[in-house]
Amino acid sequence: MRILDLDLDFFQNDIVHMVNDFGNRLNDTSIVPWSKEIVKNYLESNLGLNKDKKIKGRVVKHHNEVFYFWRELILNGKLSTPFEVVHVDGHADMGLGDLSWHYIMTEYLYRDINERIYPELLNVSKYERINCGNYLTYAMACEWIDKLTFIIHPNWQQDLIQEIFKNYDVNSGFIQLKKFKRGKKIDIMNIKQFTPVSYENEIVFEGIEKDNYFNECKFDFLALSISPGYTVKESDELIDVIKEYIEGI
């Protein structure tokens, strides 16, 4: 099955970084949303969407809520795992800037899969808990994803983290989480000196520049995140444009 994972910040002229998605709305006069026509054209010509064939989906406020949406679909038997995610976003959302990767690979992967799917219930620090910037890695640690295609904004700044890639190489074409000794403190600067206890399944990864992506296969579900800390209020006009392609569930 295939999931289209959209972030409203992709449909702006530029990308902001290291802001609080749970604080005030982004107020930056240099950030300008795409025109409605350009958005419609990209949705149809590049992503292959069709207003007459709406995709079941949901609009969420913060991007980590997409994890909970997927979980709901899985538990209700509507979404089978593993699935492909096409991530259309100004950011990779894999954990840059926090310690989620360390927590996942030294503790989280040791937990039963039925416990893993509820990461928001775990008693962890704010640097380790699931959030809008790392939810994809949590989803991969739940064995939900077998292919991740990242559609790259023209002004994207590299935010892939080598720790989660096969051979610690972001250009390897694969993500591969490692399970290190439980509770082990891993030095990020010397991570290659630490030997994993085991390796998780490889996840196919591909990064494709915005104008080079042309989808030819149907999506089963779609999610759109508003991400208020990363999008200006003027971009809200695009929400209704995108919702024309969604059958809300």
PDB file of C-alpha atoms in Angstrom:
ATOM      1  CA  MET A   1       0.000   0.000   0.000  1.00  0.00           C
ATOM      2  CA  ARG A   2       1.081   3.601  -0.571  1.00  0.00           C
ATOM      3  CA  ILE A   3       0.737   6.714   1.569  1.00  0.00           C
ATOM      4  CA  LEU A   4       1.051  10.322   0.432  1.00  0.00           C
ATOM      5  CA  ASP A   5       2.379  12.401   3.317  1.00  0.00           C
ATOM      6  CA  LEU A   6       2.131  16.145   2.672  1.00  0.00           C
ATOM      7  CA  ASP A   7       3.334  19.095   4.710  1.00  0.00           C
ATOM      8  CA  LEU A   8       1.937  22.527   3.929  1.00  0.00           C
ATOM      9  CA  ASP A   9       5.417  24.030   4.269  1.00  0.00           C
ATOM     10  CA  PHE A  10       6.441  22.342   1.020  1.00  0.00           C
ATOM     11  CA  PHE A  11       4.083  24.666  -0.844  1.00  0.00           C
ATOM     12  CA  GLN A  12       5.940  27.838   0.146  1.00  0.00           C
ATOM     13  CA  ASN A  13       8.828  29.615  -1.534  1.00  0.00           C
ATOM     14  CA  ASP A  14      11.278  28.870   1.274  1.00  0.00           C
ATOM     15  CA  ILE A  15      11.830  26.633   4.291  1.00  0.00           C
ATOM     16  CA  VAL A  16      12.378  27.610   7.926  1.00  0.00           C
ATOM     17  CA  HIS A  17      14.312  25.551  10.449  1.00  0.00           C
ATOM     18  CA  MET A  18      14.569  25.010  14.194  1.00  0.00           C
ATOM     19  CA  VAL A  19      11.274  26.660  15.124  1.00  0.00           C
ATOM     20  CA  ASN A  20       8.611  25.542  17.598  1.00  0.00           C
ATOM     21  CA  ASP A  21       5.588  23.978  15.933  1.00  0.00           C
ATOM     22  CA  PHE A  22       3.656  24.302  19.203  1.00  0.00           C
ATOM     23  CA  GLY A  23       4.354  28.015  19.694  1.00  0.00           C
ATOM     24  CA  ASN A  24       3.167  31.009  17.722  1.00  0.00           C
ATOM     25  CA  ARG A  25       2.256  30.870  14.054  1.00  0.00           C
ATOM     26  CA  LEU A  26       5.199  31.532  11.776  1.00  0.00           C
ATOM     27  CA  ASN A  27       5.444  35.263  11.117  1.00  0.00           C
ATOM     28  CA  ASP A  28       8.005  35.791   8.381  1.00  0.00           C
ATOM     29  CA  THR A  29       7.354  38.200   5.528  1.00  0.00           C
ATOM     30  CA  SER A  30       9.976  36.471   3.376  1.00  0.00           C
ATOM     31  CA  ILE A  31       7.876  33.282   3.290  1.00  0.00           C
ATOM     32  CA  VAL A  32       5.300  33.308   0.497  1.00  0.00           C
ATOM     33  CA  PRO A  33       2.878  30.480  -0.371  1.00  0.00           C
ATOM     34  CA  TRP A  34       2.677  29.114  -3.884  1.00  0.00           C
ATOM     35  CA  SER A  35      -0.246  30.305  -5.949  1.00  0.00           C
ATOM     36  CA  LYS A  36      -3.324  28.098  -5.943  1.00  0.00           C
ATOM     37  CA  GLU A  37      -2.829  27.303  -9.613  1.00  0.00           C
ATOM     38  CA  ILE A  38       0.758  26.172  -9.128  1.00  0.00           C
ATOM     39  CA  VAL A  39      -0.323  23.939  -6.235  1.00  0.00           C
ATOM     40  CA  LYS A  40      -3.128  22.391  -8.299  1.00  0.00           C
ATOM     41  CA  ASN A  41      -0.751  21.785 -11.178  1.00  0.00           C
ATOM     42  CA  TYR A  42       1.813  20.094  -8.930  1.00  0.00           C
ATOM     43  CA  LEU A  43      -0.781  17.917  -7.231  1.00  0.00           C
ATOM     44  CA  GLU A  44      -2.122  16.734 -10.563  1.00  0.00           C
ATOM     45  CA  SER A  45       0.900  16.741 -12.883  1.00  0.00           C
ATOM     46  CA  ASN A  46       3.570  15.544 -10.445  1.00  0.00           C
ATOM     47  CA  LEU A  47       1.721  13.714  -7.678  1.00  0.00           C
ATOM     48  CA  GLY A  48      -0.895  12.269 -10.008  1.00  0.00           C
ATOM     49  CA  LEU A  49      -3.928  13.371  -7.987  1.00  0.00           C
ATOM     50  CA  ASN A  50      -7.395  13.688  -9.464  1.00  0.00           C
ATOM     51  CA  LYS A  51     -10.373  15.530  -7.956  1.00  0.00           C
ATOM     52  CA  ASP A  52     -12.691  12.908  -9.420  1.00  0.00           C
ATOM     53  CA  LYS A  53     -10.792  10.133  -7.629  1.00  0.00           C
ATOM     54  CA  LYS A  54     -10.376  11.509  -4.147  1.00  0.00           C
ATOM     55  CA  ILE A  55      -8.023   9.748  -1.742  1.00  0.00           C
ATOM     56  CA  LYS A  56      -9.168   8.846   1.748  1.00  0.00           C
ATOM     57  CA  GLY A  57      -7.272  11.018   4.156  1.00  0.00           C
ATOM     58  CA  ARG A  58      -7.046  13.542   6.910  1.00  0.00           C
ATOM     59  CA  VAL A  59      -5.766  17.038   7.648  1.00  0.00           C
ATOM     60  CA  VAL A  60      -3.788  17.291  10.893  1.00  0.00           C
ATOM     61  CA  LYS A  61      -2.300  20.238  12.730  1.00  0.00           C
ATOM     62  CA  HIS A  62       1.108  18.839  13.707  1.00  0.00           C
ATOM     63  CA  HIS A  63       2.970  16.332  11.592  1.00  0.00           C
ATOM     64  CA  ASN A  64       3.491  13.722  14.319  1.00  0.00           C
ATOM     65  CA  GLU A  65      -0.299  13.299  14.347  1.00  0.00           C
ATOM     66  CA  VAL A  66       0.159  11.455  11.057  1.00  0.00           C
ATOM     67  CA  PHE A  67       1.760   8.612  13.049  1.00  0.00           C
ATOM     68  CA  TYR A  68      -1.437   8.293  15.093  1.00  0.00           C
ATOM     69  CA  PHE A  69      -3.548   8.412  11.929  1.00  0.00           C
ATOM     70  CA  TRP A  70      -1.559   5.552  10.416  1.00  0.00           C
ATOM     71  CA  ARG A  71      -1.850   3.596  13.652  1.00  0.00           C
ATOM     72  CA  GLU A  72      -5.612   4.051  13.627  1.00  0.00           C
ATOM     73  CA  LEU A  73      -5.809   2.754  10.061  1.00  0.00           C
ATOM     74  CA  ILE A  74      -3.580  -0.220  10.872  1.00  0.00           C
ATOM     75  CA  LEU A  75      -5.514  -1.218  13.989  1.00  0.00           C
ATOM     76  CA  ASN A  76      -8.791  -0.905  12.083  1.00  0.00           C
ATOM     77  CA  GLY A  77      -7.493  -3.230   9.390  1.00  0.00           C
ATOM     78  CA  LYS A  78      -7.564  -0.574   6.680  1.00  0.00           C
ATOM     79  CA  LEU A  79      -3.818  -0.175   6.218  1.00  0.00           C
ATOM     80  CA  SER A  80      -1.541  -3.177   5.868  1.00  0.00           C
ATOM     81  CA  THR A  81       2.129  -3.051   6.764  1.00  0.00           C
ATOM     82  CA  PRO A  82       4.739  -2.529   5.557  1.00  0.00           C
ATOM     83  CA  PHE A  83       3.789   0.292   3.200  1.00  0.00           C
ATOM     84  CA  GLU A  84       5.452   2.947   1.072  1.00  0.00           C
ATOM     85  CA  VAL A  85       5.473   6.587   2.154  1.00  0.00           C
ATOM     86  CA  VAL A  86       5.932   9.446  -0.294  1.00  0.00           C
ATOM     87  CA  HIS A  87       6.996  12.308   1.957  1.00  0.00           C
ATOM     88  CA  VAL A  88       6.420  15.746   0.398  1.00  0.00           C
ATOM     89  CA  ASP A  89       7.889  18.128   2.936  1.00  0.00           C
ATOM     90  CA  GLY A  90      10.446  20.860   3.471  1.00  0.00           C
ATOM     91  CA  HIS A  91      12.137  18.598   6.022  1.00  0.00           C
ATOM     92  CA  ALA A  92      13.079  14.922   6.222  1.00  0.00           C
ATOM     93  CA  ASP A  93      11.446  14.481   9.677  1.00  0.00           C
ATOM     94  CA  MET A  94      13.851  11.729  10.736  1.00  0.00           C
ATOM     95  CA  GLY A  95      15.206  13.207  13.941  1.00  0.00           C
ATOM     96  CA  LEU A  96      17.797  15.862  13.179  1.00  0.00           C
ATOM     97  CA  GLY A  97      18.480  17.949  16.270  1.00  0.00           C
ATOM     98  CA  ASP A  98      17.231  15.542  18.932  1.00  0.00           C
ATOM     99  CA  LEU A  99      18.196  12.229  20.537  1.00  0.00           C
ATOM    100  CA  SER A 100      15.349  10.090  19.258  1.00  0.00           C
ATOM    101  CA  TRP A 101      17.711   8.019  17.093  1.00  0.00           C
ATOM    102  CA  HIS A 102      19.759   7.125  20.190  1.00  0.00           C
ATOM    103  CA  TYR A 103      16.695   6.219  22.240  1.00  0.00           C
ATOM    104  CA  ILE A 104      15.208   4.172  19.418  1.00  0.00           C
ATOM    105  CA  MET A 105      18.351   2.131  18.810  1.00  0.00           C
ATOM    106  CA  THR A 106      19.337   1.533  22.451  1.00  0.00           C
ATOM    107  CA  GLU A 107      15.920   1.087  24.080  1.00  0.00           C
ATOM    108  CA  TYR A 108      12.823   1.421  21.890  1.00  0.00           C
ATOM    109  CA  LEU A 109      13.713  -1.469  19.564  1.00  0.00           C
ATOM    110  CA  TYR A 110      13.929  -3.759  22.598  1.00  0.00           C
ATOM    111  CA  ARG A 111      10.283  -3.136  23.428  1.00  0.00           C
ATOM    112  CA  ASP A 112       7.493  -5.382  22.205  1.00  0.00           C
ATOM    113  CA  ILE A 113       6.011  -4.207  18.922  1.00  0.00           C
ATOM    114  CA  ASN A 114       2.604  -3.767  20.586  1.00  0.00           C
ATOM    115  CA  GLU A 115       4.194  -1.298  22.980  1.00  0.00           C
ATOM    116  CA  ARG A 116       6.214   0.443  20.285  1.00  0.00           C
ATOM    117  CA  ILE A 117       3.117   1.606  18.448  1.00  0.00           C
ATOM    118  CA  TYR A 118       2.251   3.873  21.401  1.00  0.00           C
ATOM    119  CA  PRO A 119       5.433   5.967  21.708  1.00  0.00           C
ATOM    120  CA  GLU A 120       3.539   8.938  23.118  1.00  0.00           C
ATOM    121  CA  LEU A 121       2.879   6.920  26.298  1.00  0.00           C
ATOM    122  CA  LEU A 122       6.545   6.280  27.042  1.00  0.00           C
ATOM    123  CA  ASN A 123       8.265   8.164  29.849  1.00  0.00           C
ATOM    124  CA  VAL A 124      11.173   9.714  27.963  1.00  0.00           C
ATOM    125  CA  SER A 125      12.847  13.110  27.789  1.00  0.00           C
ATOM    126  CA  LYS A 126      11.662  15.834  25.440  1.00  0.00           C
ATOM    127  CA  TYR A 127      14.730  15.151  23.291  1.00  0.00           C
ATOM    128  CA  GLU A 128      13.683  11.538  22.766  1.00  0.00           C
ATOM    129  CA  ARG A 129       9.900  11.581  22.515  1.00  0.00           C
ATOM    130  CA  ILE A 130       8.012  11.404  19.262  1.00  0.00           C
ATOM    131  CA  ASN A 131       7.464  14.785  17.624  1.00  0.00           C
ATOM    132  CA  CYS A 132       6.864  16.428  14.270  1.00  0.00           C
ATOM    133  CA  GLY A 133      10.554  16.188  13.392  1.00  0.00           C
ATOM    134  CA  ASN A 134      11.149  12.487  14.037  1.00  0.00           C
ATOM    135  CA  TYR A 135       7.841  10.627  13.625  1.00  0.00           C
ATOM    136  CA  LEU A 136       9.041   8.900  10.451  1.00  0.00           C
ATOM    137  CA  THR A 137      11.878   7.183  12.298  1.00  0.00           C
ATOM    138  CA  TYR A 138       9.425   6.052  14.970  1.00  0.00           C
ATOM    139  CA  ALA A 139       7.174   4.660  12.236  1.00  0.00           C
ATOM    140  CA  MET A 140      10.115   2.820  10.705  1.00  0.00           C
ATOM    141  CA  ALA A 141      11.009   1.403  14.131  1.00  0.00           C
ATOM    142  CA  CYS A 142       7.459   0.008  14.288  1.00  0.00           C
ATOM    143  CA  GLU A 143       8.193  -1.903  11.064  1.00  0.00           C
ATOM    144  CA  TRP A 144       5.484  -0.006   9.223  1.00  0.00           C
ATOM    145  CA  ILE A 145       7.514   1.310   6.291  1.00  0.00           C
ATOM    146  CA  ASP A 146       9.443  -0.596   3.631  1.00  0.00           C
ATOM    147  CA  LYS A 147      10.018   2.277   1.207  1.00  0.00           C
ATOM    148  CA  LEU A 148      10.394   5.999   1.814  1.00  0.00           C
ATOM    149  CA  THR A 149      10.472   8.462  -1.052  1.00  0.00           C
ATOM    150  CA  PHE A 150      11.394  11.998  -0.012  1.00  0.00           C
ATOM    151  CA  ILE A 151      10.355  14.746  -2.424  1.00  0.00           C
ATOM    152  CA  ILE A 152      12.888  17.537  -2.051  1.00  0.00           C
ATOM    153  CA  HIS A 153      11.997  21.237  -1.974  1.00  0.00           C
ATOM    154  CA  PRO A 154      14.294  23.489  -4.063  1.00  0.00           C
ATOM    155  CA  ASN A 155      15.454  25.274  -0.889  1.00  0.00           C
ATOM    156  CA  TRP A 156      15.839  22.165   1.243  1.00  0.00           C
ATOM    157  CA  GLN A 157      18.811  22.124   3.593  1.00  0.00           C
ATOM    158  CA  GLN A 158      20.305  18.663   4.132  1.00  0.00           C
ATOM    159  CA  ASP A 159      18.752  17.232   7.301  1.00  0.00           C
ATOM    160  CA  LEU A 160      19.146  13.484   6.830  1.00  0.00           C
ATOM    161  CA  ILE A 161      20.906  11.841   9.764  1.00  0.00           C
ATOM    162  CA  GLN A 162      23.582   9.275   8.951  1.00  0.00           C
ATOM    163  CA  GLU A 163      22.929   7.263  12.119  1.00  0.00           C
ATOM    164  CA  ILE A 164      19.828   5.608  10.687  1.00  0.00           C
ATOM    165  CA  PHE A 165      21.167   4.876   7.196  1.00  0.00           C
ATOM    166  CA  LYS A 166      22.779   1.667   6.023  1.00  0.00           C
ATOM    167  CA  ASN A 167      26.535   1.842   6.592  1.00  0.00           C
ATOM    168  CA  TYR A 168      25.931   5.344   8.005  1.00  0.00           C
ATOM    169  CA  ASP A 169      25.761   6.591   4.429  1.00  0.00           C
ATOM    170  CA  VAL A 170      22.843   8.858   3.479  1.00  0.00           C
ATOM    171  CA  ASN A 171      23.566   8.057  -0.178  1.00  0.00           C
ATOM    172  CA  SER A 172      23.362   4.276   0.278  1.00  0.00           C
ATOM    173  CA  GLY A 173      19.778   4.063  -0.945  1.00  0.00           C
ATOM    174  CA  PHE A 174      18.673   2.326   2.246  1.00  0.00           C
ATOM    175  CA  ILE A 175      17.691   3.186   5.779  1.00  0.00           C
ATOM    176  CA  GLN A 176      18.654   0.517   8.286  1.00  0.00           C
ATOM    177  CA  LEU A 177      18.076   0.964  11.997  1.00  0.00           C
ATOM    178  CA  LYS A 178      20.563  -0.744  14.262  1.00  0.00           C
ATOM    179  CA  LYS A 179      19.939  -2.255  17.667  1.00  0.00           C
ATOM    180  CA  PHE A 180      22.817  -1.504  20.018  1.00  0.00           C
ATOM    181  CA  LYS A 181      23.348  -2.967  23.475  1.00  0.00           C
ATOM    182  CA  ARG A 182      20.409  -1.921  25.635  1.00  0.00           C
ATOM    183  CA  GLY A 183      21.132   1.258  27.576  1.00  0.00           C
ATOM    184  CA  LYS A 184      24.484   1.772  25.846  1.00  0.00           C
ATOM    185  CA  LYS A 185      25.590   5.383  25.477  1.00  0.00           C
ATOM    186  CA  ILE A 186      26.544   5.855  21.851  1.00  0.00           C
ATOM    187  CA  ASP A 187      28.963   8.628  20.941  1.00  0.00           C
ATOM    188  CA  ILE A 188      27.617  10.214  17.782  1.00  0.00           C
ATOM    189  CA  MET A 189      31.093  11.350  16.746  1.00  0.00           C
ATOM    190  CA  ASN A 190      32.448   7.800  16.923  1.00  0.00           C
ATOM    191  CA  ILE A 191      29.333   5.766  16.204  1.00  0.00           C
ATOM    192  CA  LYS A 192      31.120   3.498  13.721  1.00  0.00           C
ATOM    193  CA  GLN A 193      33.236   2.159  16.580  1.00  0.00           C
ATOM    194  CA  PHE A 194      30.146   0.670  18.245  1.00  0.00           C
ATOM    195  CA  THR A 195      29.028  -2.752  17.046  1.00  0.00           C
ATOM    196  CA  PRO A 196      25.259  -3.282  16.777  1.00  0.00           C
ATOM    197  CA  VAL A 197      23.669  -6.325  18.392  1.00  0.00           C
ATOM    198  CA  SER A 198      21.459  -6.723  15.327  1.00  0.00           C
ATOM    199  CA  TYR A 199      20.124  -4.882  12.316  1.00  0.00           C
ATOM    200  CA  GLU A 200      16.552  -4.065  11.353  1.00  0.00           C
ATOM    201  CA  ASN A 201      15.228  -4.722   7.854  1.00  0.00           C
ATOM    202  CA  GLU A 202      16.469  -2.440   5.115  1.00  0.00           C
ATOM    203  CA  ILE A 203      14.071   0.286   4.013  1.00  0.00           C
ATOM    204  CA  VAL A 204      14.421   1.543   0.465  1.00  0.00           C
ATOM    205  CA  PHE A 205      15.108   5.279   0.470  1.00  0.00           C
ATOM    206  CA  GLU A 206      15.091   7.683  -2.422  1.00  0.00           C
ATOM    207  CA  GLY A 207      15.328  11.454  -2.455  1.00  0.00           C
ATOM    208  CA  ILE A 208      13.905  13.065  -5.586  1.00  0.00           C
ATOM    209  CA  GLU A 209      13.948  16.758  -6.433  1.00  0.00           C
ATOM    210  CA  LYS A 210      10.532  18.353  -6.633  1.00  0.00           C
ATOM    211  CA  ASP A 211      10.343  18.812 -10.402  1.00  0.00           C
ATOM    212  CA  ASN A 212      11.767  15.375 -11.160  1.00  0.00           C
ATOM    213  CA  TYR A 213       9.056  13.385  -9.398  1.00  0.00           C
ATOM    214  CA  PHE A 214       6.133  12.069 -11.418  1.00  0.00           C
ATOM    215  CA  ASN A 215       3.877   9.614  -9.621  1.00  0.00           C
ATOM    216  CA  GLU A 216       2.254   6.905 -11.715  1.00  0.00           C
ATOM    217  CA  CYS A 217       0.683   4.656  -9.064  1.00  0.00           C
ATOM    218  CA  LYS A 218      -2.375   5.256  -6.926  1.00  0.00           C
ATOM    219  CA  PHE A 219      -2.154   6.264  -3.287  1.00  0.00           C
ATOM    220  CA  ASP A 220      -4.293   4.464  -0.732  1.00  0.00           C
ATOM    221  CA  PHE A 221      -4.308   7.230   1.880  1.00  0.00           C
ATOM    222  CA  LEU A 222      -3.274  10.868   2.124  1.00  0.00           C
ATOM    223  CA  ALA A 223      -2.412  13.093   5.062  1.00  0.00           C
ATOM    224  CA  LEU A 224      -1.758  16.832   5.113  1.00  0.00           C
ATOM    225  CA  SER A 225      -0.053  18.548   8.033  1.00  0.00           C
ATOM    226  CA  ILE A 226      -0.577  22.277   8.537  1.00  0.00           C
ATOM    227  CA  SER A 227       2.553  22.629  10.712  1.00  0.00           C
ATOM    228  CA  PRO A 228       1.742  26.132  12.048  1.00  0.00           C
ATOM    229  CA  GLY A 229       5.254  26.811  13.309  1.00  0.00           C
ATOM    230  CA  TYR A 230       6.603  26.335   9.798  1.00  0.00           C
ATOM    231  CA  THR A 231       3.862  27.909   7.689  1.00  0.00           C
ATOM    232  CA  VAL A 232       2.578  31.456   7.448  1.00  0.00           C
ATOM    233  CA  LYS A 233      -1.128  32.155   7.894  1.00  0.00           C
ATOM    234  CA  GLU A 234      -1.417  33.097   4.225  1.00  0.00           C
ATOM    235  CA  SER A 235      -0.641  29.484   3.319  1.00  0.00           C
ATOM    236  CA  ASP A 236      -3.906  28.377   4.924  1.00  0.00           C
ATOM    237  CA  GLU A 237      -5.647  29.333   1.680  1.00  0.00           C
ATOM    238  CA  LEU A 238      -3.977  26.301   0.136  1.00  0.00           C
ATOM    239  CA  ILE A 239      -5.554  23.877   2.599  1.00  0.00           C
ATOM    240  CA  ASP A 240      -8.916  23.980   0.838  1.00  0.00           C
ATOM    241  CA  VAL A 241      -7.162  23.554  -2.504  1.00  0.00           C
ATOM    242  CA  ILE A 242      -5.521  20.338  -1.302  1.00  0.00           C
ATOM    243  CA  LYS A 243      -8.694  19.141   0.440  1.00  0.00           C
ATOM    244  CA  GLU A 244     -10.400  19.000  -2.960  1.00  0.00           C
ATOM    245  CA  TYR A 245      -8.395  15.823  -3.539  1.00  0.00           C
ATOM    246  CA  ILE A 246      -9.165  14.257  -0.149  1.00  0.00           C
ATOM    247  CA  GLU A 247     -12.096  12.186   1.025  1.00  0.00           C
ATOM    248  CA  GLY A 248     -12.029  12.965   4.719  1.00  0.00           C
ATOM    249  CA  ILE A 249     -12.058  10.061   7.159  1.00  0.00           C
TER     250      ILE A 249
END
